[in-house]
mmCIF file of C-alpha atoms in Angstrom:
data_model
loop_
_atom_site.group_PDB
_atom_site.id
_atom_site.type_symbol
_atom_site.label_atom_id
_atom_site.label_comp_id
_atom_site.label_asym_id
_atom_site.label_seq_id
_atom_site.Cartn_x
_atom_site.Cartn_y
_atom_site.Cartn_z
ATOM 1 C CA MET B 1 -11.082 -9.845 -5.637
ATOM 2 C CA THR B 2 -13.871 -8.384 -7.726
ATOM 3 C CA PRO B 3 -16.563 -6.325 -5.970
ATOM 4 C CA ALA B 4 -20.061 -7.782 -6.082
ATOM 5 C CA PRO B 5 -22.328 -6.018 -8.606
ATOM 6 C CA GLY B 6 -24.826 -3.764 -6.878
ATOM 7 C CA LYS B 7 -23.064 -3.951 -3.481
ATOM 8 C CA ARG B 8 -22.932 -0.634 -1.683
ATOM 9 C CA TYR B 9 -19.871 0.418 0.267
ATOM 10 C CA ASP B 10 -19.532 2.954 3.052
ATOM 11 C CA ALA B 11 -16.172 4.185 1.784
ATOM 12 C CA LEU B 12 -13.986 4.034 -1.296
ATOM 13 C CA VAL B 13 -10.181 4.154 -0.952
ATOM 14 C CA ILE B 14 -8.070 4.610 -4.056
ATOM 15 C CA GLY B 15 -4.552 3.217 -3.823
ATOM 16 C CA SER B 16 -3.009 0.699 -1.445
ATOM 17 C CA GLY B 17 0.039 2.766 -0.534
ATOM 18 C CA ALA B 18 0.879 3.913 2.967
ATOM 19 C CA ALA B 19 -2.076 6.289 3.325
ATOM 20 C CA GLY B 20 -4.597 4.045 1.561
ATOM 21 C CA SER B 21 -3.633 0.987 3.606
ATOM 22 C CA ILE B 22 -3.988 2.842 6.900
ATOM 23 C CA ALA B 23 -7.302 4.353 5.769
ATOM 24 C CA VAL B 24 -8.685 0.877 4.987
ATOM 25 C CA LYS B 25 -7.413 -0.483 8.317
ATOM 26 C CA GLU B 26 -8.965 2.353 10.326
ATOM 27 C CA LEU B 27 -12.308 2.303 8.494
ATOM 28 C CA THR B 28 -12.782 -1.481 8.582
ATOM 29 C CA GLU B 29 -11.869 -1.603 12.285
ATOM 30 C CA ARG B 30 -14.789 0.778 12.840
ATOM 31 C CA GLY B 31 -17.153 -1.574 11.022
ATOM 32 C CA LEU B 32 -17.395 0.180 7.656
ATOM 33 C CA GLU B 33 -17.639 -1.705 4.368
ATOM 34 C CA VAL B 34 -14.680 -0.463 2.323
ATOM 35 C CA LEU B 35 -13.802 -0.926 -1.336
ATOM 36 C CA LEU B 36 -10.081 -0.538 -2.100
ATOM 37 C CA LEU B 37 -9.142 0.174 -5.721
ATOM 38 C CA GLU B 38 -5.583 -0.429 -6.882
ATOM 39 C CA ALA B 39 -4.382 0.274 -10.429
ATOM 40 C CA GLY B 40 -1.130 -1.614 -10.028
ATOM 41 C CA ARG B 41 -0.113 -5.217 -10.104
ATOM 42 C CA ASP B 42 0.465 -7.630 -7.252
ATOM 43 C CA ILE B 43 4.055 -8.172 -6.182
ATOM 44 C CA THR B 44 5.926 -11.259 -5.035
ATOM 45 C CA GLU B 45 9.214 -11.980 -3.295
ATOM 46 C CA ALA B 46 10.707 -12.551 -6.764
ATOM 47 C CA ASP B 47 10.384 -8.800 -7.343
ATOM 48 C CA PHE B 48 12.977 -8.211 -4.617
ATOM 49 C CA LYS B 49 15.621 -10.781 -5.559
ATOM 50 C CA PRO B 50 18.800 -9.119 -6.791
ATOM 51 C CA PRO B 51 20.034 -10.184 -10.218
ATOM 52 C CA PRO B 52 22.940 -12.639 -10.217
ATOM 53 C CA GLN B 53 26.308 -10.947 -10.085
ATOM 54 C CA LYS B 54 28.500 -11.376 -13.152
ATOM 55 C CA GLN B 55 32.098 -12.530 -12.797
ATOM 56 C CA GLY B 56 34.414 -9.568 -12.322
ATOM 57 C CA GLN B 57 31.545 -7.157 -11.726
ATOM 58 C CA PRO B 58 32.194 -4.818 -8.763
ATOM 59 C CA GLN B 59 30.033 -5.139 -5.692
ATOM 60 C CA PRO B 60 26.989 -2.830 -5.852
ATOM 61 C CA GLN B 61 27.228 0.262 -3.720
ATOM 62 C CA ALA B 62 24.746 0.695 -0.896
ATOM 63 C CA MET B 63 24.083 4.337 -1.775
ATOM 64 C CA GLY B 64 25.265 6.696 -4.426
ATOM 65 C CA ILE B 65 24.200 8.873 -7.286
ATOM 66 C CA SER B 66 23.878 5.934 -9.717
ATOM 67 C CA LEU B 67 24.259 8.362 -12.605
ATOM 68 C CA ALA B 68 24.568 5.708 -15.333
ATOM 69 C CA ALA B 69 21.508 3.842 -14.038
ATOM 70 C CA ARG B 70 19.527 7.096 -13.798
ATOM 71 C CA VAL B 71 20.412 8.037 -17.374
ATOM 72 C CA ASN B 72 19.440 4.540 -18.537
ATOM 73 C CA ALA B 73 16.075 4.793 -16.750
ATOM 74 C CA GLY B 74 15.505 8.198 -18.336
ATOM 75 C CA LEU B 75 16.268 6.841 -21.795
ATOM 76 C CA HIS B 76 13.721 4.061 -21.202
ATOM 77 C CA GLY B 77 10.879 6.447 -20.382
ATOM 78 C CA GLN B 78 11.383 7.133 -16.671
ATOM 79 C CA TYR B 79 12.905 10.584 -17.025
ATOM 80 C CA THR B 80 10.922 11.946 -14.057
ATOM 81 C CA GLN B 81 11.017 8.793 -11.917
ATOM 82 C CA ALA B 82 14.827 8.601 -12.277
ATOM 83 C CA ARG B 83 15.139 11.893 -10.374
ATOM 84 C CA ARG B 84 13.877 10.433 -7.101
ATOM 85 C CA ALA B 85 15.973 10.052 -3.966
ATOM 86 C CA MET B 86 17.188 6.558 -3.070
ATOM 87 C CA PHE B 87 17.322 5.601 -6.752
ATOM 88 C CA LYS B 88 18.030 1.958 -7.544
ATOM 89 C CA SER B 89 17.552 0.413 -10.950
ATOM 90 C CA SER B 90 16.196 -2.726 -9.232
ATOM 91 C CA THR B 91 13.179 -0.748 -7.955
ATOM 92 C CA SER B 92 12.517 1.180 -11.179
ATOM 93 C CA PRO B 93 10.052 -1.477 -12.429
ATOM 94 C CA PHE B 94 7.784 -0.448 -9.540
ATOM 95 C CA LEU B 95 7.422 3.051 -10.993
ATOM 96 C CA VAL B 96 5.488 4.316 -13.999
ATOM 97 C CA ASN B 97 6.854 4.997 -17.446
ATOM 98 C CA ASP B 98 6.596 8.776 -17.789
ATOM 99 C CA LEU B 99 5.981 8.548 -21.544
ATOM 100 C CA GLU B 100 2.977 6.249 -21.001
ATOM 101 C CA HIS B 101 1.697 8.163 -17.950
ATOM 102 C CA PRO B 102 2.517 11.860 -18.469
ATOM 103 C CA TYR B 103 1.423 14.628 -16.158
ATOM 104 C CA SER B 104 1.873 18.342 -15.984
ATOM 105 C CA THR B 105 1.603 20.960 -13.298
ATOM 106 C CA GLU B 106 0.874 24.652 -13.333
ATOM 107 C CA GLY B 107 2.954 27.052 -11.322
ATOM 108 C CA ASP B 108 5.618 25.673 -9.026
ATOM 109 C CA TYR B 109 7.510 22.568 -10.090
ATOM 110 C CA PHE B 110 6.336 19.296 -8.514
ATOM 111 C CA LEU B 111 8.232 16.003 -8.752
ATOM 112 C CA TRP B 112 5.560 13.283 -8.768
ATOM 113 C CA ILE B 113 7.046 9.852 -8.151
ATOM 114 C CA ARG B 114 4.363 7.288 -8.974
ATOM 115 C CA GLY B 115 4.323 3.587 -8.210
ATOM 116 C CA ARG B 116 1.796 1.220 -9.725
ATOM 117 C CA GLN B 117 1.733 -1.936 -7.630
ATOM 118 C CA LEU B 118 0.021 -3.306 -4.563
ATOM 119 C CA GLY B 119 1.436 -1.428 -1.606
ATOM 120 C CA GLY B 120 2.229 1.795 -3.440
ATOM 121 C CA ARG B 121 5.591 3.355 -3.978
ATOM 122 C CA LEU B 122 7.019 2.416 -0.585
ATOM 123 C CA HIS B 123 8.534 -0.549 -2.416
ATOM 124 C CA SER B 124 10.697 1.866 -4.379
ATOM 125 C CA TYR B 125 12.037 3.326 -1.123
ATOM 126 C CA GLY B 126 13.340 0.123 0.425
ATOM 127 C CA ARG B 127 9.892 -0.810 1.790
ATOM 128 C CA MET B 128 10.149 1.765 4.561
ATOM 129 C CA LEU B 129 8.562 5.024 5.570
ATOM 130 C CA LEU B 130 10.641 7.511 7.505
ATOM 131 C CA ARG B 131 8.873 9.289 10.326
ATOM 132 C CA SER B 132 8.114 12.965 9.941
ATOM 133 C CA SER B 133 9.182 15.630 12.391
ATOM 134 C CA ASP B 134 7.738 19.022 13.209
ATOM 135 C CA HIS B 135 9.984 20.418 10.470
ATOM 136 C CA GLU B 136 7.711 18.608 7.957
ATOM 137 C CA PHE B 137 4.442 19.068 9.856
ATOM 138 C CA LYS B 138 5.077 22.776 10.468
ATOM 139 C CA ALA B 139 6.937 23.533 7.215
ATOM 140 C CA ALA B 140 4.899 26.675 6.485
ATOM 141 C CA SER B 141 6.278 28.219 9.667
ATOM 142 C CA TYR B 142 9.809 27.585 8.381
ATOM 143 C CA ASP B 143 9.571 28.447 4.685
ATOM 144 C CA GLY B 144 6.321 30.414 4.358
ATOM 145 C CA HIS B 145 4.835 28.080 1.724
ATOM 146 C CA GLY B 146 1.475 26.325 2.110
ATOM 147 C CA GLU B 147 -0.113 25.612 5.455
ATOM 148 C CA ASN B 148 1.010 23.772 8.553
ATOM 149 C CA TRP B 149 -0.500 20.368 9.216
ATOM 150 C CA PRO B 150 -3.084 20.225 12.025
ATOM 151 C CA ILE B 151 -0.933 17.642 13.852
ATOM 152 C CA SER B 152 2.531 17.742 15.372
ATOM 153 C CA PHE B 153 5.326 15.271 15.994
ATOM 154 C CA PRO B 154 4.116 14.173 19.462
ATOM 155 C CA THR B 155 0.668 13.399 17.996
ATOM 156 C CA GLU B 156 2.159 11.436 15.084
ATOM 157 C CA SER B 157 4.547 9.633 17.437
ATOM 158 C CA THR B 158 1.624 8.450 19.611
ATOM 159 C CA ALA B 159 -0.287 7.252 16.523
ATOM 160 C CA ALA B 160 2.793 5.383 15.259
ATOM 161 C CA ARG B 161 3.178 3.514 18.567
ATOM 162 C CA ARG B 162 -0.523 2.593 18.518
ATOM 163 C CA GLY B 163 0.044 0.802 15.188
#
């Protein structure tokens, strides 16, 4: 969908990942006109079909280091993306090519895993989002870095049930 020229919106949301999708849902339910911008492509069920298995090829493992696949992804420009948890070569096409989309950080190291498709990078994590606990929400209390979130697990749990 292309926004109408000259139309004014109450809010602009950039990215249709987990946070962007919920932001759009919450804002539109309150009657706001929202424009959602997504840099990535649309996806289809074909994006999730496993490739046909070759005769004599061992069954794929459910989990593992996938070292050969990670090295291959790195050699094809995904040297940062290949370092993510839950790596699968079948979901690598959902992530950016680090040579085409470089980034740098100052100070502490930051591993930025970036998806560019409708729905964000959740597709590269098995289309799921694990719930956070107070260990994540109150991390500063545990490790002394950053600040604690202004919410806690019981608050997040209530919001998750509300849907």
